[in-house]
PDB file of C-alpha atoms and ligand atoms in Angstrom:
ATOM      1  CA  UNK A   1       5.476  17.104  14.718  1.00 58.00           C
ATOM      2  CA  UNK A   2       8.313  14.628  16.208  1.00 72.00           C
ATOM      3  CA  UNK A   3       9.155  15.334  19.371  1.00 75.00           C
ATOM      4  CA  UNK A   4      12.656  15.949  18.337  1.00 72.00           C
ATOM      5  CA  UNK A   5      13.227  19.197  17.437  1.00 71.00           C
ATOM      6  CA  UNK A   6      15.163  19.526  14.379  1.00 79.00           C
ATOM      7  CA  UNK A   7      14.747  16.014  13.884  1.00 91.00           C
ATOM      8  CA  UNK A   8      18.488  15.264  12.190  1.00 96.00           C
ATOM      9  CA  UNK A   9      17.973  11.494  10.877  1.00 97.00           C
ATOM     10  CA  UNK A  10      21.588  10.631  11.245  1.00 98.00           C
ATOM     11  CA  UNK A  11      21.692  11.507  14.569  1.00 97.00           C
ATOM     12  CA  UNK A  12      19.068   8.984  15.288  1.00 98.00           C
ATOM     13  CA  UNK A  13      20.361   6.428  13.380  1.00 98.00           C
ATOM     14  CA  UNK A  14      24.036   6.688  15.196  1.00 98.00           C
ATOM     15  CA  UNK A  15      21.406   6.339  18.805  1.00 98.00           C
ATOM     16  CA  UNK A  16      19.512   3.545  17.331  1.00 98.00           C
ATOM     17  CA  UNK A  17      22.570   1.924  16.769  1.00 98.00           C
ATOM     18  CA  UNK A  18      24.277   2.513  19.618  1.00 98.00           C
ATOM     19  CA  UNK A  19      21.133   1.619  22.465  1.00 98.00           C
ATOM     20  CA  UNK A  20      20.668  -1.867  20.716  1.00 98.00           C
ATOM     21  CA  UNK A  21      24.405  -2.585  19.997  1.00 97.00           C
ATOM     22  CA  UNK A  22      23.598  -6.022  22.174  1.00 97.00           C
ATOM     23  CA  UNK A  23      20.636  -7.058  20.290  1.00 96.00           C
ATOM     24  CA  UNK A  24      22.487  -8.347  16.485  1.00 95.00           C
ATOM     25  CA  UNK A  25      23.525 -12.497  16.985  1.00 94.00           C
ATOM     26  CA  UNK A  26      20.088 -12.646  19.260  1.00 96.00           C
ATOM     27  CA  UNK A  27      18.080 -15.414  17.608  1.00 95.00           C
ATOM     28  CA  UNK A  28      18.389 -17.749  14.789  1.00 93.00           C
ATOM     29  CA  UNK A  29      19.065 -17.142  10.719  1.00 93.00           C
ATOM     30  CA  UNK A  30      16.713 -18.746   8.764  1.00 91.00           C
ATOM     31  CA  UNK A  31      17.857 -22.404   8.279  1.00 87.00           C
ATOM     32  CA  UNK A  32      14.736 -23.870   6.292  1.00 88.00           C
ATOM     33  CA  UNK A  33      16.573 -22.012   3.910  1.00 90.00           C
ATOM     34  CA  UNK A  34      19.824 -23.779   3.589  1.00 91.00           C
ATOM     35  CA  UNK A  35      21.588 -20.749   1.281  1.00 90.00           C
ATOM     36  CA  UNK A  36      20.157 -18.456   4.520  1.00 92.00           C
ATOM     37  CA  UNK A  37      21.158 -20.667   7.508  1.00 92.00           C
ATOM     38  CA  UNK A  38      25.272 -19.750   6.982  1.00 90.00           C
ATOM     39  CA  UNK A  39      24.798 -16.102   7.000  1.00 93.00           C
ATOM     40  CA  UNK A  40      26.062 -14.167  10.550  1.00 95.00           C
ATOM     41  CA  UNK A  41      22.916 -13.310  12.882  1.00 95.00           C
ATOM     42  CA  UNK A  42      25.470 -10.578  14.292  1.00 96.00           C
ATOM     43  CA  UNK A  43      25.182  -8.074  11.243  1.00 97.00           C
ATOM     44  CA  UNK A  44      22.965  -4.830  11.556  1.00 98.00           C
ATOM     45  CA  UNK A  45      22.144  -2.283   9.102  1.00 98.00           C
ATOM     46  CA  UNK A  46      19.727   0.453   9.035  1.00 98.00           C
ATOM     47  CA  UNK A  47      18.460   3.277   6.673  1.00 98.00           C
ATOM     48  CA  UNK A  48      16.228   5.953   6.349  1.00 98.00           C
ATOM     49  CA  UNK A  49      15.052   7.836   3.055  1.00 98.00           C
ATOM     50  CA  UNK A  50      13.088  10.753   2.921  1.00 97.00           C
ATOM     51  CA  UNK A  51      10.566  11.823   0.483  1.00 96.00           C
ATOM     52  CA  UNK A  52      13.419  13.724  -1.862  1.00 95.00           C
ATOM     53  CA  UNK A  53      15.387  10.273  -1.799  1.00 96.00           C
ATOM     54  CA  UNK A  54      18.034  11.217   0.414  1.00 98.00           C
ATOM     55  CA  UNK A  55      19.319   8.657   2.327  1.00 98.00           C
ATOM     56  CA  UNK A  56      20.870   8.081   6.183  1.00 98.00           C
ATOM     57  CA  UNK A  57      22.347   5.261   7.361  1.00 98.00           C
ATOM     58  CA  UNK A  58      24.288   3.283   9.743  1.00 98.00           C
ATOM     59  CA  UNK A  59      26.105  -0.270  10.080  1.00 98.00           C
ATOM     60  CA  UNK A  60      26.072  -2.165   6.956  1.00 98.00           C
ATOM     61  CA  UNK A  61      23.226   0.077   5.651  1.00 98.00           C
ATOM     62  CA  UNK A  62      25.068  -0.309   2.031  1.00 98.00           C
ATOM     63  CA  UNK A  63      25.402  -4.258   2.460  1.00 98.00           C
ATOM     64  CA  UNK A  64      23.338  -5.901   0.443  1.00 98.00           C
ATOM     65  CA  UNK A  65      21.189  -8.936   1.653  1.00 98.00           C
ATOM     66  CA  UNK A  66      18.243 -11.392   0.715  1.00 97.00           C
ATOM     67  CA  UNK A  67      14.969  -9.378   0.598  1.00 98.00           C
ATOM     68  CA  UNK A  68      12.518 -12.200   0.767  1.00 98.00           C
ATOM     69  CA  UNK A  69       8.732 -11.967   1.619  1.00 97.00           C
ATOM     70  CA  UNK A  70       9.611  -7.924   1.910  1.00 98.00           C
ATOM     71  CA  UNK A  71       9.631  -7.956  -1.961  1.00 98.00           C
ATOM     72  CA  UNK A  72       5.918  -9.180  -1.653  1.00 98.00           C
ATOM     73  CA  UNK A  73       4.921  -5.418  -0.941  1.00 98.00           C
ATOM     74  CA  UNK A  74       6.328  -4.664  -4.273  1.00 98.00           C
ATOM     75  CA  UNK A  75       4.790  -7.466  -6.387  1.00 98.00           C
ATOM     76  CA  UNK A  76       1.278  -6.495  -4.661  1.00 98.00           C
ATOM     77  CA  UNK A  77       1.660  -2.597  -5.351  1.00 98.00           C
ATOM     78  CA  UNK A  78       2.835  -3.174  -9.255  1.00 98.00           C
ATOM     79  CA  UNK A  79      -0.460  -5.563  -9.699  1.00 98.00           C
ATOM     80  CA  UNK A  80      -2.742  -2.788  -7.647  1.00 98.00           C
ATOM     81  CA  UNK A  81      -1.221  -0.284 -10.260  1.00 98.00           C
ATOM     82  CA  UNK A  82      -2.333  -2.680 -13.458  1.00 97.00           C
ATOM     83  CA  UNK A  83      -5.554  -4.463 -11.816  1.00 94.00           C
ATOM     84  CA  UNK A  84      -6.972  -1.702  -9.610  1.00 90.00           C
ATOM     85  CA  UNK A  85      -9.072  -3.935  -6.651  1.00 89.00           C
ATOM     86  CA  UNK A  86      -9.840  -6.794  -8.886  1.00 93.00           C
ATOM     87  CA  UNK A  87      -7.120  -8.576  -7.119  1.00 94.00           C
ATOM     88  CA  UNK A  88      -9.122  -8.433  -3.918  1.00 95.00           C
ATOM     89  CA  UNK A  89     -11.555 -11.202  -5.408  1.00 92.00           C
ATOM     90  CA  UNK A  90      -8.596 -13.493  -4.974  1.00 91.00           C
ATOM     91  CA  UNK A  91      -6.659 -12.375  -1.798  1.00 96.00           C
ATOM     92  CA  UNK A  92      -8.397 -11.135   0.794  1.00 96.00           C
ATOM     93  CA  UNK A  93      -6.951  -8.428   3.718  1.00 95.00           C
ATOM     94  CA  UNK A  94      -7.369  -9.719   7.041  1.00 94.00           C
ATOM     95  CA  UNK A  95      -4.700 -10.675   9.197  1.00 93.00           C
ATOM     96  CA  UNK A  96      -3.815 -14.866   9.333  1.00 87.00           C
ATOM     97  CA  UNK A  97      -3.184 -15.295  13.098  1.00 85.00           C
ATOM     98  CA  UNK A  98      -1.454 -17.768  11.487  1.00 84.00           C
ATOM     99  CA  UNK A  99       3.023 -18.382  10.736  1.00 84.00           C
ATOM    100  CA  UNK A 100       3.520 -17.004   7.147  1.00 84.00           C
ATOM    101  CA  UNK A 101       3.891 -20.593   5.645  1.00 86.00           C
ATOM    102  CA  UNK A 102       0.566 -22.126   6.996  1.00 87.00           C
ATOM    103  CA  UNK A 103      -1.837 -23.822   5.032  1.00 88.00           C
ATOM    104  CA  UNK A 104      -4.815 -24.924   7.568  1.00 90.00           C
ATOM    105  CA  UNK A 105      -6.825 -21.578   6.706  1.00 89.00           C
ATOM    106  CA  UNK A 106      -6.197 -22.064   2.859  1.00 92.00           C
ATOM    107  CA  UNK A 107      -8.923 -25.277   2.750  1.00 89.00           C
ATOM    108  CA  UNK A 108     -11.756 -23.926   4.613  1.00 88.00           C
ATOM    109  CA  UNK A 109     -11.621 -20.181   3.551  1.00 90.00           C
ATOM    110  CA  UNK A 110     -11.989 -22.475  -0.262  1.00 92.00           C
ATOM    111  CA  UNK A 111      -8.180 -21.711  -1.353  1.00 94.00           C
ATOM    112  CA  UNK A 112      -8.480 -17.923  -1.141  1.00 95.00           C
ATOM    113  CA  UNK A 113      -5.862 -16.565   1.064  1.00 96.00           C
ATOM    114  CA  UNK A 114      -6.057 -14.544   4.143  1.00 95.00           C
ATOM    115  CA  UNK A 115      -3.717 -11.398   2.974  1.00 96.00           C
ATOM    116  CA  UNK A 116      -1.204 -10.688   0.179  1.00 97.00           C
ATOM    117  CA  UNK A 117       1.540 -10.836   2.728  1.00 96.00           C
ATOM    118  CA  UNK A 118       1.142 -14.641   4.047  1.00 95.00           C
ATOM    119  CA  UNK A 119       3.437 -16.831   1.675  1.00 95.00           C
ATOM    120  CA  UNK A 120       0.221 -18.056  -0.527  1.00 96.00           C
ATOM    121  CA  UNK A 121      -1.373 -14.728  -0.936  1.00 97.00           C
ATOM    122  CA  UNK A 122       2.030 -13.342  -2.479  1.00 98.00           C
ATOM    123  CA  UNK A 123       2.063 -16.290  -4.759  1.00 98.00           C
ATOM    124  CA  UNK A 124      -1.813 -15.469  -5.762  1.00 98.00           C
ATOM    125  CA  UNK A 125      -0.056 -11.801  -6.191  1.00 98.00           C
ATOM    126  CA  UNK A 126       2.652 -13.215  -8.205  1.00 98.00           C
ATOM    127  CA  UNK A 127       0.592 -15.498 -10.575  1.00 98.00           C
ATOM    128  CA  UNK A 128      -1.306 -12.200 -10.758  1.00 97.00           C
ATOM    129  CA  UNK A 129       1.459 -10.471 -11.772  1.00 98.00           C
ATOM    130  CA  UNK A 130       2.621 -12.840 -14.325  1.00 98.00           C
ATOM    131  CA  UNK A 131      -0.935 -12.753 -15.624  1.00 97.00           C
ATOM    132  CA  UNK A 132      -0.990  -9.110 -16.388  1.00 97.00           C
ATOM    133  CA  UNK A 133       2.941  -8.579 -17.554  1.00 98.00           C
ATOM    134  CA  UNK A 134       3.927 -12.344 -18.708  1.00 98.00           C
ATOM    135  CA  UNK A 135       7.150 -11.335 -16.237  1.00 98.00           C
ATOM    136  CA  UNK A 136       6.485 -11.361 -12.790  1.00 98.00           C
ATOM    137  CA  UNK A 137      10.077 -11.773 -11.459  1.00 98.00           C
ATOM    138  CA  UNK A 138      11.380  -9.221 -14.210  1.00 98.00           C
ATOM    139  CA  UNK A 139       8.619  -6.443 -13.799  1.00 98.00           C
ATOM    140  CA  UNK A 140      10.170  -6.300 -10.340  1.00 98.00           C
ATOM    141  CA  UNK A 141      12.969  -6.079 -11.068  1.00 98.00           C
ATOM    142  CA  UNK A 142      12.283  -3.537 -13.315  1.00 98.00           C
ATOM    143  CA  UNK A 143      10.707  -1.442 -10.420  1.00 98.00           C
ATOM    144  CA  UNK A 144      13.129  -1.629  -8.092  1.00 98.00           C
ATOM    145  CA  UNK A 145      16.274  -0.863 -10.509  1.00 98.00           C
ATOM    146  CA  UNK A 146      14.354   2.381 -11.555  1.00 98.00           C
ATOM    147  CA  UNK A 147      13.730   3.096  -7.797  1.00 98.00           C
ATOM    148  CA  UNK A 148      16.589   2.484  -6.224  1.00 98.00           C
ATOM    149  CA  UNK A 149      18.394   3.901  -9.179  1.00 98.00           C
ATOM    150  CA  UNK A 150      21.065   1.003  -8.742  1.00 98.00           C
ATOM    151  CA  UNK A 151      20.966  -1.415 -11.830  1.00 96.00           C
ATOM    152  CA  UNK A 152      23.053  -4.088  -9.819  1.00 95.00           C
ATOM    153  CA  UNK A 153      19.644  -5.028  -7.933  1.00 98.00           C
ATOM    154  CA  UNK A 154      19.293  -8.265  -8.888  1.00 98.00           C
ATOM    155  CA  UNK A 155      18.335 -12.019  -7.834  1.00 98.00           C
ATOM    156  CA  UNK A 156      20.636 -14.131  -6.080  1.00 97.00           C
ATOM    157  CA  UNK A 157      20.186 -17.117  -8.356  1.00 96.00           C
ATOM    158  CA  UNK A 158      22.137 -20.144  -5.637  1.00 96.00           C
ATOM    159  CA  UNK A 159      19.096 -18.439  -3.020  1.00 96.00           C
ATOM    160  CA  UNK A 160      16.618 -19.015  -5.549  1.00 97.00           C
ATOM    161  CA  UNK A 161      17.665 -22.863  -6.144  1.00 96.00           C
ATOM    162  CA  UNK A 162      17.879 -23.466  -2.425  1.00 95.00           C
ATOM    163  CA  UNK A 163      14.423 -21.986  -2.343  1.00 95.00           C
ATOM    164  CA  UNK A 164      12.915 -24.303  -4.963  1.00 96.00           C
ATOM    165  CA  UNK A 165      14.989 -27.359  -3.634  1.00 95.00           C
ATOM    166  CA  UNK A 166      13.235 -27.186  -0.001  1.00 94.00           C
ATOM    167  CA  UNK A 167      10.136 -25.452  -1.454  1.00 95.00           C
ATOM    168  CA  UNK A 168       7.749 -28.427  -0.429  1.00 96.00           C
ATOM    169  CA  UNK A 169       5.742 -26.490   1.146  1.00 94.00           C
ATOM    170  CA  UNK A 170       5.538 -23.403  -1.114  1.00 96.00           C
ATOM    171  CA  UNK A 171       4.729 -25.483  -4.282  1.00 97.00           C
ATOM    172  CA  UNK A 172       2.267 -27.468  -1.971  1.00 96.00           C
ATOM    173  CA  UNK A 173       0.527 -24.004  -1.366  1.00 96.00           C
ATOM    174  CA  UNK A 174       0.931 -23.096  -4.889  1.00 97.00           C
ATOM    175  CA  UNK A 175      -0.821 -26.387  -5.769  1.00 97.00           C
ATOM    176  CA  UNK A 176      -3.923 -26.250  -3.261  1.00 96.00           C
ATOM    177  CA  UNK A 177      -4.687 -22.793  -4.596  1.00 97.00           C
ATOM    178  CA  UNK A 178      -4.882 -24.373  -8.255  1.00 97.00           C
ATOM    179  CA  UNK A 179      -7.043 -27.303  -6.855  1.00 96.00           C
ATOM    180  CA  UNK A 180      -9.464 -24.413  -6.173  1.00 95.00           C
ATOM    181  CA  UNK A 181      -9.251 -22.817  -9.963  1.00 95.00           C
ATOM    182  CA  UNK A 182      -7.632 -19.783  -8.004  1.00 95.00           C
ATOM    183  CA  UNK A 183      -4.257 -20.217 -10.287  1.00 96.00           C
ATOM    184  CA  UNK A 184      -3.755 -19.122 -13.268  1.00 92.00           C
ATOM    185  CA  UNK A 185      -0.694 -20.119 -14.957  1.00 94.00           C
ATOM    186  CA  UNK A 186       1.444 -23.416 -14.402  1.00 97.00           C
ATOM    187  CA  UNK A 187       2.489 -23.873 -11.009  1.00 98.00           C
ATOM    188  CA  UNK A 188       6.385 -24.524 -12.098  1.00 97.00           C
ATOM    189  CA  UNK A 189       6.475 -21.561 -14.022  1.00 98.00           C
ATOM    190  CA  UNK A 190       4.748 -19.716 -10.683  1.00 98.00           C
ATOM    191  CA  UNK A 191       7.123 -21.152  -8.388  1.00 98.00           C
ATOM    192  CA  UNK A 192      10.171 -20.264 -10.307  1.00 98.00           C
ATOM    193  CA  UNK A 193       9.252 -16.004 -10.273  1.00 98.00           C
ATOM    194  CA  UNK A 194       8.045 -16.011  -6.472  1.00 98.00           C
ATOM    195  CA  UNK A 195      11.375 -18.001  -5.549  1.00 98.00           C
ATOM    196  CA  UNK A 196      13.361 -15.681  -7.767  1.00 98.00           C
ATOM    197  CA  UNK A 197      11.603 -12.679  -6.350  1.00 98.00           C
ATOM    198  CA  UNK A 198      12.135 -13.947  -2.718  1.00 98.00           C
ATOM    199  CA  UNK A 199      15.805 -14.489  -3.818  1.00 98.00           C
ATOM    200  CA  UNK A 200      16.212 -10.381  -4.316  1.00 98.00           C
ATOM    201  CA  UNK A 201      19.537  -9.275  -3.162  1.00 98.00           C
ATOM    202  CA  UNK A 202      19.078  -5.416  -2.038  1.00 98.00           C
ATOM    203  CA  UNK A 203      21.163  -3.258   0.626  1.00 98.00           C
ATOM    204  CA  UNK A 204      18.808  -1.145   3.456  1.00 98.00           C
ATOM    205  CA  UNK A 205      19.380   1.767   1.314  1.00 98.00           C
ATOM    206  CA  UNK A 206      17.685   0.453  -1.515  1.00 98.00           C
ATOM    207  CA  UNK A 207      14.991  -0.930   0.435  1.00 98.00           C
ATOM    208  CA  UNK A 208      14.316   2.662   1.638  1.00 98.00           C
ATOM    209  CA  UNK A 209      14.213   4.111  -1.579  1.00 98.00           C
ATOM    210  CA  UNK A 210      12.351   1.263  -2.800  1.00 98.00           C
ATOM    211  CA  UNK A 211       9.579   1.931  -0.409  1.00 98.00           C
ATOM    212  CA  UNK A 212       9.584   5.976  -1.443  1.00 98.00           C
ATOM    213  CA  UNK A 213       6.442   5.381  -3.141  1.00 98.00           C
ATOM    214  CA  UNK A 214       4.190   4.723   0.068  1.00 98.00           C
ATOM    215  CA  UNK A 215       5.424   7.362   1.829  1.00 98.00           C
ATOM    216  CA  UNK A 216       5.207  10.003  -1.311  1.00 98.00           C
ATOM    217  CA  UNK A 217       1.298   8.716  -1.305  1.00 98.00           C
ATOM    218  CA  UNK A 218       2.020   6.958  -4.266  1.00 98.00           C
ATOM    219  CA  UNK A 219       4.440   8.625  -6.310  1.00 98.00           C
ATOM    220  CA  UNK A 220       7.784   7.244  -7.349  1.00 98.00           C
ATOM    221  CA  UNK A 221      10.929   8.620  -7.245  1.00 97.00           C
ATOM    222  CA  UNK A 222      10.196  10.563 -10.416  1.00 97.00           C
ATOM    223  CA  UNK A 223       7.518  12.219  -9.559  1.00 97.00           C
ATOM    224  CA  UNK A 224       5.057  10.176 -12.059  1.00 98.00           C
ATOM    225  CA  UNK A 225       2.245   8.194  -9.889  1.00 98.00           C
ATOM    226  CA  UNK A 226       2.079   4.278  -9.449  1.00 98.00           C
ATOM    227  CA  UNK A 227      -0.841   4.409  -7.310  1.00 98.00           C
ATOM    228  CA  UNK A 228      -3.407   6.523  -6.109  1.00 98.00           C
ATOM    229  CA  UNK A 229      -3.337   8.111  -2.718  1.00 98.00           C
ATOM    230  CA  UNK A 230      -5.959   5.653  -1.539  1.00 97.00           C
ATOM    231  CA  UNK A 231      -3.928   2.362  -3.162  1.00 97.00           C
ATOM    232  CA  UNK A 232      -0.882   4.007  -1.583  1.00 98.00           C
ATOM    233  CA  UNK A 233      -3.257   4.151   1.831  1.00 98.00           C
ATOM    234  CA  UNK A 234      -4.440   0.636   1.682  1.00 97.00           C
ATOM    235  CA  UNK A 235      -1.395  -1.310   1.288  1.00 98.00           C
ATOM    236  CA  UNK A 236       0.170   0.769   4.466  1.00 98.00           C
ATOM    237  CA  UNK A 237      -2.658  -0.317   6.256  1.00 98.00           C
ATOM    238  CA  UNK A 238      -2.380  -4.002   5.377  1.00 98.00           C
ATOM    239  CA  UNK A 239       1.511  -3.856   6.262  1.00 98.00           C
ATOM    240  CA  UNK A 240       0.449  -2.321   9.294  1.00 97.00           C
ATOM    241  CA  UNK A 241      -2.095  -5.532  10.252  1.00 96.00           C
ATOM    242  CA  UNK A 242      -0.536  -8.027   7.960  1.00 96.00           C
ATOM    243  CA  UNK A 243       3.010  -7.269   7.215  1.00 97.00           C
ATOM    244  CA  UNK A 244       4.951  -9.118  10.316  1.00 95.00           C
ATOM    245  CA  UNK A 245       2.462 -12.221  10.207  1.00 87.00           C
ATOM    246  CA  UNK A 246       1.097 -13.467  13.514  1.00 89.00           C
ATOM    247  CA  UNK A 247       3.362 -10.824  15.361  1.00 94.00           C
ATOM    248  CA  UNK A 248       1.495  -7.921  13.550  1.00 95.00           C
ATOM    249  CA  UNK A 249      -0.551  -7.074  16.452  1.00 95.00           C
ATOM    250  CA  UNK A 250       2.933  -6.741  18.734  1.00 96.00           C
ATOM    251  CA  UNK A 251       4.592  -4.799  15.776  1.00 97.00           C
ATOM    252  CA  UNK A 252       1.731  -2.394  15.872  1.00 97.00           C
ATOM    253  CA  UNK A 253       2.170  -2.110  19.376  1.00 97.00           C
ATOM    254  CA  UNK A 254       5.809  -1.779  20.000  1.00 97.00           C
ATOM    255  CA  UNK A 255       6.859   0.395  16.450  1.00 98.00           C
ATOM    256  CA  UNK A 256       3.138   1.790  15.290  1.00 98.00           C
ATOM    257  CA  UNK A 257       4.173   1.768  11.647  1.00 98.00           C
ATOM    258  CA  UNK A 258       3.373   0.013   8.492  1.00 98.00           C
ATOM    259  CA  UNK A 259       5.885  -2.475   8.246  1.00 98.00           C
ATOM    260  CA  UNK A 260       7.050  -5.819   6.384  1.00 98.00           C
ATOM    261  CA  UNK A 261       9.440  -8.052   7.294  1.00 98.00           C
ATOM    262  CA  UNK A 262      11.332 -10.883   5.227  1.00 97.00           C
ATOM    263  CA  UNK A 263      13.267 -14.376   7.047  1.00 96.00           C
ATOM    264  CA  UNK A 264      16.660 -12.846   5.246  1.00 97.00           C
ATOM    265  CA  UNK A 265      16.078 -10.464   8.634  1.00 98.00           C
ATOM    266  CA  UNK A 266      14.830  -7.302   6.517  1.00 98.00           C
ATOM    267  CA  UNK A 267      12.015  -4.813   7.419  1.00 98.00           C
ATOM    268  CA  UNK A 268      10.348  -2.386   5.824  1.00 98.00           C
ATOM    269  CA  UNK A 269       8.445   0.488   7.494  1.00 98.00           C
ATOM    270  CA  UNK A 270       6.570   3.627   6.380  1.00 98.00           C
ATOM    271  CA  UNK A 271       5.868   6.894   8.033  1.00 98.00           C
ATOM    272  CA  UNK A 272       3.557   8.027   5.572  1.00 97.00           C
ATOM    273  CA  UNK A 273       4.588  11.591   4.336  1.00 97.00           C
ATOM    274  CA  UNK A 274       7.897  11.814   5.841  1.00 97.00           C
ATOM    275  CA  UNK A 275      10.065   8.974   5.249  1.00 98.00           C
ATOM    276  CA  UNK A 276      11.188   5.245   4.674  1.00 98.00           C
ATOM    277  CA  UNK A 277      12.913   3.262   6.947  1.00 98.00           C
ATOM    278  CA  UNK A 278      14.811  -0.302   5.959  1.00 99.00           C
ATOM    279  CA  UNK A 279      16.721  -2.000   9.255  1.00 98.00           C
ATOM    280  CA  UNK A 280      18.688  -5.618   8.700  1.00 98.00           C
ATOM    281  CA  UNK A 281      20.088  -8.231  10.751  1.00 98.00           C
ATOM    282  CA  UNK A 282      19.660 -11.763   9.935  1.00 97.00           C
ATOM    283  CA  UNK A 283      18.853 -13.425  13.454  1.00 97.00           C
ATOM    284  CA  UNK A 284      15.136 -14.028  13.063  1.00 96.00           C
ATOM    285  CA  UNK A 285      12.601 -14.707  16.626  1.00 96.00           C
ATOM    286  CA  UNK A 286      10.179 -17.639  15.855  1.00 94.00           C
ATOM    287  CA  UNK A 287       7.701 -15.672  14.358  1.00 92.00           C
ATOM    288  CA  UNK A 288       9.987 -15.172  11.359  1.00 93.00           C
ATOM    289  CA  UNK A 289      11.060 -11.373  12.238  1.00 96.00           C
ATOM    290  CA  UNK A 290      14.283  -9.646  12.742  1.00 98.00           C
ATOM    291  CA  UNK A 291      14.814  -9.512  16.915  1.00 98.00           C
ATOM    292  CA  UNK A 292      17.521  -6.179  16.362  1.00 98.00           C
ATOM    293  CA  UNK A 293      15.348  -5.128  13.506  1.00 98.00           C
ATOM    294  CA  UNK A 294      11.600  -4.779  15.056  1.00 98.00           C
ATOM    295  CA  UNK A 295      13.741  -3.005  18.332  1.00 98.00           C
ATOM    296  CA  UNK A 296      15.382  -0.629  16.244  1.00 98.00           C
ATOM    297  CA  UNK A 297      12.427   0.295  14.555  1.00 98.00           C
ATOM    298  CA  UNK A 298      10.608   0.507  17.848  1.00 98.00           C
ATOM    299  CA  UNK A 299      13.753   2.709  19.489  1.00 98.00           C
ATOM    300  CA  UNK A 300      13.063   5.071  16.223  1.00 98.00           C
ATOM    301  CA  UNK A 301       9.241   5.407  16.874  1.00 98.00           C
ATOM    302  CA  UNK A 302       9.840   5.778  20.963  1.00 97.00           C
ATOM    303  CA  UNK A 303      12.582   8.294  20.431  1.00 96.00           C
ATOM    304  CA  UNK A 304      11.077  10.329  17.650  1.00 97.00           C
ATOM    305  CA  UNK A 305       7.512   9.913  17.838  1.00 96.00           C
ATOM    306  CA  UNK A 306       7.144   9.394  14.137  1.00 96.00           C
ATOM    307  CA  UNK A 307       4.159   6.794  14.548  1.00 95.00           C
ATOM    308  CA  UNK A 308       1.019   7.454  12.834  1.00 94.00           C
ATOM    309  CA  UNK A 309      -0.532   6.408  15.911  1.00 93.00           C
TER     310      UNK A 309
HETATM  311  N1  LIG B 401      10.931 -17.260   0.408  1.00 67.91           N
HETATM  312  C1  LIG B 401      10.328 -17.323   1.847  1.00 67.91           C
HETATM  313  C2  LIG B 401       9.421 -18.677   1.644  1.00 67.91           C
HETATM  314  O1  LIG B 401       8.600 -18.173   0.603  1.00 67.91           O
HETATM  315  C3  LIG B 401       9.997 -16.223   2.060  1.00 67.91           C
HETATM  316  C4  LIG B 401       9.080 -15.890   3.561  1.00 67.91           C
HETATM  317  C5  LIG B 401       9.826 -14.975   4.268  1.00 67.91           C
HETATM  318  O2  LIG B 401      10.500 -13.916   4.335  1.00 67.91           O
HETATM  319  N2  LIG B 401       8.833 -15.040   4.945  1.00 67.91           N
HETATM  320  O3  LIG B 401       9.380 -19.315   2.220  1.00 67.91           O
END
């Protein structure tokens, strides 16, 4: 039951955009990836997709941007779909309480990343996807194009190159896990696929559509099944507890939905059984989450009452 009788997504989006109008521009665009540093933090867009794939939007909801770590949800789903629970032998599912690119936990936890959404865990997931498909980045792209119906979804080679050139920390994470025998393929190839994955360019509309399988309990846009109901529930649970890094507690408190952020300023969120949301505003807080994006999702669940709580 929503708080708003006859909930009209477009009206809700328009109201949110008005209420948070002062926030886009707060925070800073990610500057450790030079190709992202120049993006104006004032930009803002938001979209909602219902279960049938009808999309509503406000602001720059059709503008493509760098999806970054939001893609970690999709690679996780693609691995679970092929390999089921075997993944959890290689990656944990506990919140890390540490920044997304932290190295410290990896050593005292024997090279097993805390969860699939911090960089170490995502590298391990991409390595599994590469082992399972022979082309992790290509498999991701094929999935995204099918779910969005948008064949323009692609990689931003400039961003991928910029990340490669400034990728010492991700390279360190991958090599460190490899030293424990936890990476199957060659590290340089893994980094190549991981950086291309992060550079995927999608709009809020694309992201809301691509996330639909998590609101439809594992069903893809064409009605076929990607994940079991239980696997979809598990991904939503890990998004809730780990999707916004060391701010996941605060995100659950404010928004109350499974969510996943990226340093491009995007965040996706899921109302299971009802709809998906995607928001974009490049100004980040100190934990790497979009300031206006979190506020917009906070307003959405407060106005509509749609939350998992
Ligand atoms: N490509 C970024 C990195 O690996 C992704 C991080 C993020 O979006 N949180 O550092």
